[in-house]
PDB file of C-alpha atoms in Angstrom:
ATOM      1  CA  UNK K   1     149.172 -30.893  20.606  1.00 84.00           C
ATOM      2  CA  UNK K   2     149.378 -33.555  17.616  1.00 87.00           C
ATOM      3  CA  UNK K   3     152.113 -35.074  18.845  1.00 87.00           C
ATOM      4  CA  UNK K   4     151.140 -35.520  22.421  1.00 88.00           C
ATOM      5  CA  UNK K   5     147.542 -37.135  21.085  1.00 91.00           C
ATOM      6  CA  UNK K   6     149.906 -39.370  18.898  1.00 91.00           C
ATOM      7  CA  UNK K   7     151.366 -40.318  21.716  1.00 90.00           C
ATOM      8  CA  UNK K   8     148.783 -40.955  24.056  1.00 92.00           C
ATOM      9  CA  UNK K   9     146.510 -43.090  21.276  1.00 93.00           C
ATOM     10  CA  UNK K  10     150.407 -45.683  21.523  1.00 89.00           C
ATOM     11  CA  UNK K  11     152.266 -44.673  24.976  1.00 87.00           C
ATOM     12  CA  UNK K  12     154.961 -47.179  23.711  1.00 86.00           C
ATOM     13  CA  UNK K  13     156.624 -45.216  21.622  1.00 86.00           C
ATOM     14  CA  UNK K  14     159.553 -43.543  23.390  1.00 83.00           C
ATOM     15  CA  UNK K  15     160.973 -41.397  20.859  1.00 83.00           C
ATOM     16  CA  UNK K  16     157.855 -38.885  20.860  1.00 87.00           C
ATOM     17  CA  UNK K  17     157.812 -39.139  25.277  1.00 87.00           C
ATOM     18  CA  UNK K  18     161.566 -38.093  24.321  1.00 81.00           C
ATOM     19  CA  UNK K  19     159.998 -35.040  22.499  1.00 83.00           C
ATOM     20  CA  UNK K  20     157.521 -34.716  24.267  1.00 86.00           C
ATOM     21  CA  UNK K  21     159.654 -34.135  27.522  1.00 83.00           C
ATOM     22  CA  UNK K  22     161.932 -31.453  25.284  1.00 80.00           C
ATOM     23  CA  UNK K  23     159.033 -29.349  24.621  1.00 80.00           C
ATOM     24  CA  UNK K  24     156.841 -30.085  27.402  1.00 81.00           C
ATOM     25  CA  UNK K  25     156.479 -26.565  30.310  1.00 80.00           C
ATOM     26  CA  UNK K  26     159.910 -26.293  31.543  1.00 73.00           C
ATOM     27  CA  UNK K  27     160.980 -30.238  30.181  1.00 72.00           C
ATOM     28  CA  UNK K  28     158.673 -31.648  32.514  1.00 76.00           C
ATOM     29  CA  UNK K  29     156.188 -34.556  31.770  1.00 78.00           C
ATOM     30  CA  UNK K  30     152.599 -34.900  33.831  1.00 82.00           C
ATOM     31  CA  UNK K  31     150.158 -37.403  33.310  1.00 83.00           C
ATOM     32  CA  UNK K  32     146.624 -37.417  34.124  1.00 85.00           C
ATOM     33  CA  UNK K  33     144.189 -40.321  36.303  1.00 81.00           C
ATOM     34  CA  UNK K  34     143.698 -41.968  32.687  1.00 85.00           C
ATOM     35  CA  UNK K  35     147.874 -42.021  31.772  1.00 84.00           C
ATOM     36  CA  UNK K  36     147.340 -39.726  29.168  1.00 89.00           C
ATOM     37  CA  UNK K  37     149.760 -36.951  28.807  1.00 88.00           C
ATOM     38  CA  UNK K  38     148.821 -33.795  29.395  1.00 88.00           C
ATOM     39  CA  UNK K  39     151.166 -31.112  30.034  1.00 82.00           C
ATOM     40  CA  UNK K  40     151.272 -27.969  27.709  1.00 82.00           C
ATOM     41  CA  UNK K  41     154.165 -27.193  25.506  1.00 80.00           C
ATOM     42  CA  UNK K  42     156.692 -24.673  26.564  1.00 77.00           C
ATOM     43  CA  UNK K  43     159.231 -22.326  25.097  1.00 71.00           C
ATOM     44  CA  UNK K  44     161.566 -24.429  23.522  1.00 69.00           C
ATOM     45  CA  UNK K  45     162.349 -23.880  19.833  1.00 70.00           C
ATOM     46  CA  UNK K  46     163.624 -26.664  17.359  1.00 69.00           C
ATOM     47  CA  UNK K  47     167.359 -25.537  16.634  1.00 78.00           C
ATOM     48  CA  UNK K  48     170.509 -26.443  15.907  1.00 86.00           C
ATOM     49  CA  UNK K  49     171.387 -27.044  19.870  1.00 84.00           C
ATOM     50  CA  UNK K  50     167.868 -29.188  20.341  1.00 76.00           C
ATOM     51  CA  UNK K  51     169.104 -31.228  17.486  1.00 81.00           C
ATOM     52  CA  UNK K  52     172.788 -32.163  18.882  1.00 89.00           C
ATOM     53  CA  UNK K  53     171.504 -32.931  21.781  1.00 83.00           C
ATOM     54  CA  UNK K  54     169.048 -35.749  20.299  1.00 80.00           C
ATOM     55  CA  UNK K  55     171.477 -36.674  18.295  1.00 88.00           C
ATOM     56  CA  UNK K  56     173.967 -37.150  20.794  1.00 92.00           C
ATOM     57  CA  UNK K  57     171.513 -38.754  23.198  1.00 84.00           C
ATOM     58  CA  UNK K  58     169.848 -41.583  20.966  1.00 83.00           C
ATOM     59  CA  UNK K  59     173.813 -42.312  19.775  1.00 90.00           C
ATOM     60  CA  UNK K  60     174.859 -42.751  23.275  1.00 88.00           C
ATOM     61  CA  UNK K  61     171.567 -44.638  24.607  1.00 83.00           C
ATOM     62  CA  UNK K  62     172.511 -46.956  21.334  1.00 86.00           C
ATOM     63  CA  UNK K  63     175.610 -47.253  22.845  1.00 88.00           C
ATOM     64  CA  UNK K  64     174.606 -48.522  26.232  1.00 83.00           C
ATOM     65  CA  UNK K  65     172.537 -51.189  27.335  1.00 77.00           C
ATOM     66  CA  UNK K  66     169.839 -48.705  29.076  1.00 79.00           C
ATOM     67  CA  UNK K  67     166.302 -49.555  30.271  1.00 76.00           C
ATOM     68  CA  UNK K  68     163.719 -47.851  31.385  1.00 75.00           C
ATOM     69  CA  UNK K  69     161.335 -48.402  33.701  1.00 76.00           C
ATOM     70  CA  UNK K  70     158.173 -46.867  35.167  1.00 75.00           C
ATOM     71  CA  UNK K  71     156.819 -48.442  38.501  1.00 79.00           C
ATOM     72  CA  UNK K  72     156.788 -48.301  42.051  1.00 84.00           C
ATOM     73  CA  UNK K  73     160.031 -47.952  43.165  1.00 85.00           C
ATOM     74  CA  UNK K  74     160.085 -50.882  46.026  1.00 88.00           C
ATOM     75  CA  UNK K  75     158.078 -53.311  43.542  1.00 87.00           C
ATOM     76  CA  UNK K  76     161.139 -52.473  40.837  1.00 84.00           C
ATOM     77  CA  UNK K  77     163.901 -52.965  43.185  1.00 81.00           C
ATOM     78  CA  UNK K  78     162.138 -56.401  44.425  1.00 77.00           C
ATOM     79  CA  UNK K  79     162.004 -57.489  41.020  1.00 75.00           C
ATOM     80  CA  UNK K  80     165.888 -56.646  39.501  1.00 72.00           C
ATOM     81  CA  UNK K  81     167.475 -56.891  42.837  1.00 68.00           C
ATOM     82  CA  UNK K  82     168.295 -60.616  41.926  1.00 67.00           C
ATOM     83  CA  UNK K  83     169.396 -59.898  37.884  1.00 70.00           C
ATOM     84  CA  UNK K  84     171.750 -56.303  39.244  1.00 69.00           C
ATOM     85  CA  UNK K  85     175.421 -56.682  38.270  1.00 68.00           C
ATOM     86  CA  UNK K  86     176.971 -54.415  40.705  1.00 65.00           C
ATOM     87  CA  UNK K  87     179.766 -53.297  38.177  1.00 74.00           C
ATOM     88  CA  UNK K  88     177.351 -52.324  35.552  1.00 77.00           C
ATOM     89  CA  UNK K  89     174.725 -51.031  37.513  1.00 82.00           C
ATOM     90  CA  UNK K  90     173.973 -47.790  37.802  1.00 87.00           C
ATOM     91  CA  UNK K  91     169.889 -46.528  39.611  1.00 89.00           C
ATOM     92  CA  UNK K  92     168.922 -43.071  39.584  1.00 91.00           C
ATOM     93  CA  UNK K  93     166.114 -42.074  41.085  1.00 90.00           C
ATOM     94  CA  UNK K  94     163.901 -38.792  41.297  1.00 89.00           C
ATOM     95  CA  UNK K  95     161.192 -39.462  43.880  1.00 90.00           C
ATOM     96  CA  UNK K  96     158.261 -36.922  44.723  1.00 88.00           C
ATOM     97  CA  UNK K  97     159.523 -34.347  46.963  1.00 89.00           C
ATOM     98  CA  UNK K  98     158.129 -34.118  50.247  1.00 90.00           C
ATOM     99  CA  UNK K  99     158.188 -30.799  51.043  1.00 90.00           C
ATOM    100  CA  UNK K 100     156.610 -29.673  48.185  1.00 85.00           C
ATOM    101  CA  UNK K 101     153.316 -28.825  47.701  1.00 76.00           C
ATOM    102  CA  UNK K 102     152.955 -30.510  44.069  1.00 73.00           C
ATOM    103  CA  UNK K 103     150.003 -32.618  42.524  1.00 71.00           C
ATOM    104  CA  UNK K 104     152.315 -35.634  42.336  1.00 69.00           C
ATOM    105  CA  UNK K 105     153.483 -35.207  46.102  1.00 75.00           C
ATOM    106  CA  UNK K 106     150.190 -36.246  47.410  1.00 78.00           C
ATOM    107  CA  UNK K 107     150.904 -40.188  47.678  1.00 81.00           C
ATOM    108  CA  UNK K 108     154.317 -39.886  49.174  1.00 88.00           C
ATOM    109  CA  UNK K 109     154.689 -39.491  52.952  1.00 91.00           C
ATOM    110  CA  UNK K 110     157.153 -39.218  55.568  1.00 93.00           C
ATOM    111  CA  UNK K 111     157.021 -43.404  55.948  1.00 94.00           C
ATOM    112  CA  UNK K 112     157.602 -43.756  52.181  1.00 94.00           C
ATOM    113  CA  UNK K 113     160.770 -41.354  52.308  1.00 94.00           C
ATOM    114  CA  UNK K 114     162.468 -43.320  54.987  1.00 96.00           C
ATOM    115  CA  UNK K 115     161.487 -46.767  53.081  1.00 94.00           C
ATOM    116  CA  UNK K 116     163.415 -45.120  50.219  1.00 95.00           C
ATOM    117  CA  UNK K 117     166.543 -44.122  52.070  1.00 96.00           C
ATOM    118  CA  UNK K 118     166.614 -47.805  53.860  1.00 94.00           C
ATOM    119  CA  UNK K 119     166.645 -49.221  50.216  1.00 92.00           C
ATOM    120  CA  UNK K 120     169.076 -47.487  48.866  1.00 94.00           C
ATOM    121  CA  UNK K 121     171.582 -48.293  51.875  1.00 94.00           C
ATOM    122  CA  UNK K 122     170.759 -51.854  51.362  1.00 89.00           C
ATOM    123  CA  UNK K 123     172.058 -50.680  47.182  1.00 89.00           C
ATOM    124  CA  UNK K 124     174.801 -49.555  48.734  1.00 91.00           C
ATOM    125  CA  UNK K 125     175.780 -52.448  50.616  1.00 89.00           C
ATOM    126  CA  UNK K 126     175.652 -54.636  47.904  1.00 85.00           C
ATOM    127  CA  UNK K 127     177.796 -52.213  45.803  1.00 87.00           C
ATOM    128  CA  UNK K 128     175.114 -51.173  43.589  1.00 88.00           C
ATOM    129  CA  UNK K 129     175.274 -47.233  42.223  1.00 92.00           C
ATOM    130  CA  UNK K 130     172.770 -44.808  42.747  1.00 94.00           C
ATOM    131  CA  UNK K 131     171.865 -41.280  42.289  1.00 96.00           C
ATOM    132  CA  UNK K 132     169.214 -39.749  43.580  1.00 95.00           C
ATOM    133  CA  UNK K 133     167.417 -36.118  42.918  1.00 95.00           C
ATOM    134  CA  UNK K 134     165.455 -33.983  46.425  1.00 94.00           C
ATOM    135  CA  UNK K 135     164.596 -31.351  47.453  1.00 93.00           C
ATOM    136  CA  UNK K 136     166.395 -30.466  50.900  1.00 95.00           C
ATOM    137  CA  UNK K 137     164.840 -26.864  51.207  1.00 94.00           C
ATOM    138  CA  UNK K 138     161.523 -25.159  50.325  1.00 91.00           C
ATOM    139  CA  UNK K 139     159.877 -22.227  51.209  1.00 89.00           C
ATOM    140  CA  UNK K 140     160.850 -22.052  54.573  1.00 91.00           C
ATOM    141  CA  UNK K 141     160.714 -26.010  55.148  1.00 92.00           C
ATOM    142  CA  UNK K 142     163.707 -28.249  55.377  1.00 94.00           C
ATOM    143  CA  UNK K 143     163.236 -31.963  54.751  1.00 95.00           C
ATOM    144  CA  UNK K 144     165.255 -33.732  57.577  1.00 95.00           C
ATOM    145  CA  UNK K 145     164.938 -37.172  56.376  1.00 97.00           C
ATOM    146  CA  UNK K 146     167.350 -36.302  53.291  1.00 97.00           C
ATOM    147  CA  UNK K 147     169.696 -33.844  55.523  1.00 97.00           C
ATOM    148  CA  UNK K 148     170.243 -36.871  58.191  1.00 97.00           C
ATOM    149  CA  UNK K 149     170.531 -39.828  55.010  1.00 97.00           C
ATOM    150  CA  UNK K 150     172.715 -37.405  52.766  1.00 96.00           C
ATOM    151  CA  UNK K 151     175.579 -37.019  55.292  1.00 96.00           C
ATOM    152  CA  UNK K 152     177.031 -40.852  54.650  1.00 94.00           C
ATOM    153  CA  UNK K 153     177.116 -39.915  51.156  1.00 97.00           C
ATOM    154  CA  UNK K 154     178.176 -37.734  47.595  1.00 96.00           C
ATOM    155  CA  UNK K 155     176.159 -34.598  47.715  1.00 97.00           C
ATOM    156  CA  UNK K 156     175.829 -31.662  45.032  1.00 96.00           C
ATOM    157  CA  UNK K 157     173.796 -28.785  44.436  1.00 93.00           C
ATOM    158  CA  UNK K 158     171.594 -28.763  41.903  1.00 90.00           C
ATOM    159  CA  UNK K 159     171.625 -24.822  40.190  1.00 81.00           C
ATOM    160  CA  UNK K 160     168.542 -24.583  38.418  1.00 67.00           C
ATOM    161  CA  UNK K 161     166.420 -21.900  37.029  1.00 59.00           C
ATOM    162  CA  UNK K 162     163.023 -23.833  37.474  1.00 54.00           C
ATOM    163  CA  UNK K 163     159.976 -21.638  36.172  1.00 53.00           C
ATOM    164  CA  UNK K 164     157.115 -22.289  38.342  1.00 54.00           C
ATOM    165  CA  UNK K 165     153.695 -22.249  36.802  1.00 51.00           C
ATOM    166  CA  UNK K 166     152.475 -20.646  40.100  1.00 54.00           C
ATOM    167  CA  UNK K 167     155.235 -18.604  41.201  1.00 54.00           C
ATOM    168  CA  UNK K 168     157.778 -16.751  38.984  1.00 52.00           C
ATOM    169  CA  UNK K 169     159.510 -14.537  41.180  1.00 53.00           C
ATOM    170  CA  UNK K 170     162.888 -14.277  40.835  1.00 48.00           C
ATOM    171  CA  UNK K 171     164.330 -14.931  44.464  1.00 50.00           C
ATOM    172  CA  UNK K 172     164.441 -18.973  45.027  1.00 63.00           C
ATOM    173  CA  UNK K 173     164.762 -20.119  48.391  1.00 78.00           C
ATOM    174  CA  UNK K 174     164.777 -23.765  47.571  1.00 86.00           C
ATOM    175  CA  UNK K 175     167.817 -25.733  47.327  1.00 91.00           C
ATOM    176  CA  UNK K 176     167.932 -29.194  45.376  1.00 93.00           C
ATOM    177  CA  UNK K 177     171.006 -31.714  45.678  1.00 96.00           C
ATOM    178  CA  UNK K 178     171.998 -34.642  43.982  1.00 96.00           C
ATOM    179  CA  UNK K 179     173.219 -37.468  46.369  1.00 97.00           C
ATOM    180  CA  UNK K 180     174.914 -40.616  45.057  1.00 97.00           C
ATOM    181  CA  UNK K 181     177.139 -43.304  46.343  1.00 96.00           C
ATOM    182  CA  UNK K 182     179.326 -43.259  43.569  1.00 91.00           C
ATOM    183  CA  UNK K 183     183.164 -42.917  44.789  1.00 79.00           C
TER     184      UNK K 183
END
């Protein structure tokens, strides 16, 4: 609880989002109407394994000439579009997922999905490298948007073991992919 008021009084300082994400319920962050961050902590225990893994991370982000940013995804695209070096380029994104019932779902709409999918085939035309996290399937709903877009492109299954604050039964019927243009 310290740490997430620490960093909510200076939201600039990345290293305690970083740790904030690790022991935030099931590595996820959530912010409220005011930016702050709010989610509770979860189940994760400082070990060993947690501490390889930020070691490994901050070497290899020193390593690489990573940003990150935080904005709408169309006004972030308009704005880099012009600076992108296709070669060194790579954009992943992980958008709300319309067939979920989530908090953070409720801006994002059928119109906004297909504006997403036409920008990323414009990324692709210009040789840029994406990835890009959905949700395909959902409790009996299948997002058709993503099934038609996917099919031109790299898709995986994602496995995951997700613990939902409102439902942890053990059957899943969702299915999550990974798409990417990457070749």
């Amino acid at each position: 609880m310290s740490l997430r008021e620490d960093f909510n009084k200076d939201k600039s300082d990345m290293a305690r989002l970083y740790l904030l994400l690790i022991y935030g319920f099931n590595h996820m962050l959530r912010f409220n109407a005011k930016g702050e961050c709010n989610l509770p902590v979860g189940n994760v225990d400082f070990n060993k394994n947690v501490l390889k893994a930020l070691r490994d991370y901050f070497s290899f982000v020193k390593q690489k000439k990573i940003h990150f940013y935080n904005q709408d995804f169309r006004d972030f695209l308009q704005d880099i579009e012009s600076r992108l070096d296709s070669k060194n380029t790579f954009i992943y994104l992980d958008p709300p997922y319309l067939i979920s019932g989530s908090e953070y779902n409720k801006d994002w709409s059928e119109s906004t999905e297909k504006e997403l999918y036409q920008i990323l085939k414009k990324l692709d035309s210009l040789d840029i490298t994406w990835g890009l996290s959905n949700l395909l399937k959902h409790k009996g709903r299948e997002n058709t948007f993503l099934k038609d877009f996917m099919q031109d492109y790299q898709v995986y299954e994602i496995q995951s073991n997700y613990i939902s604050f409102n439902d942890n039964s053990i059957k899943k019927d969702s299915k999550e992919v990974y798409v990417t243009n990457a070749r």
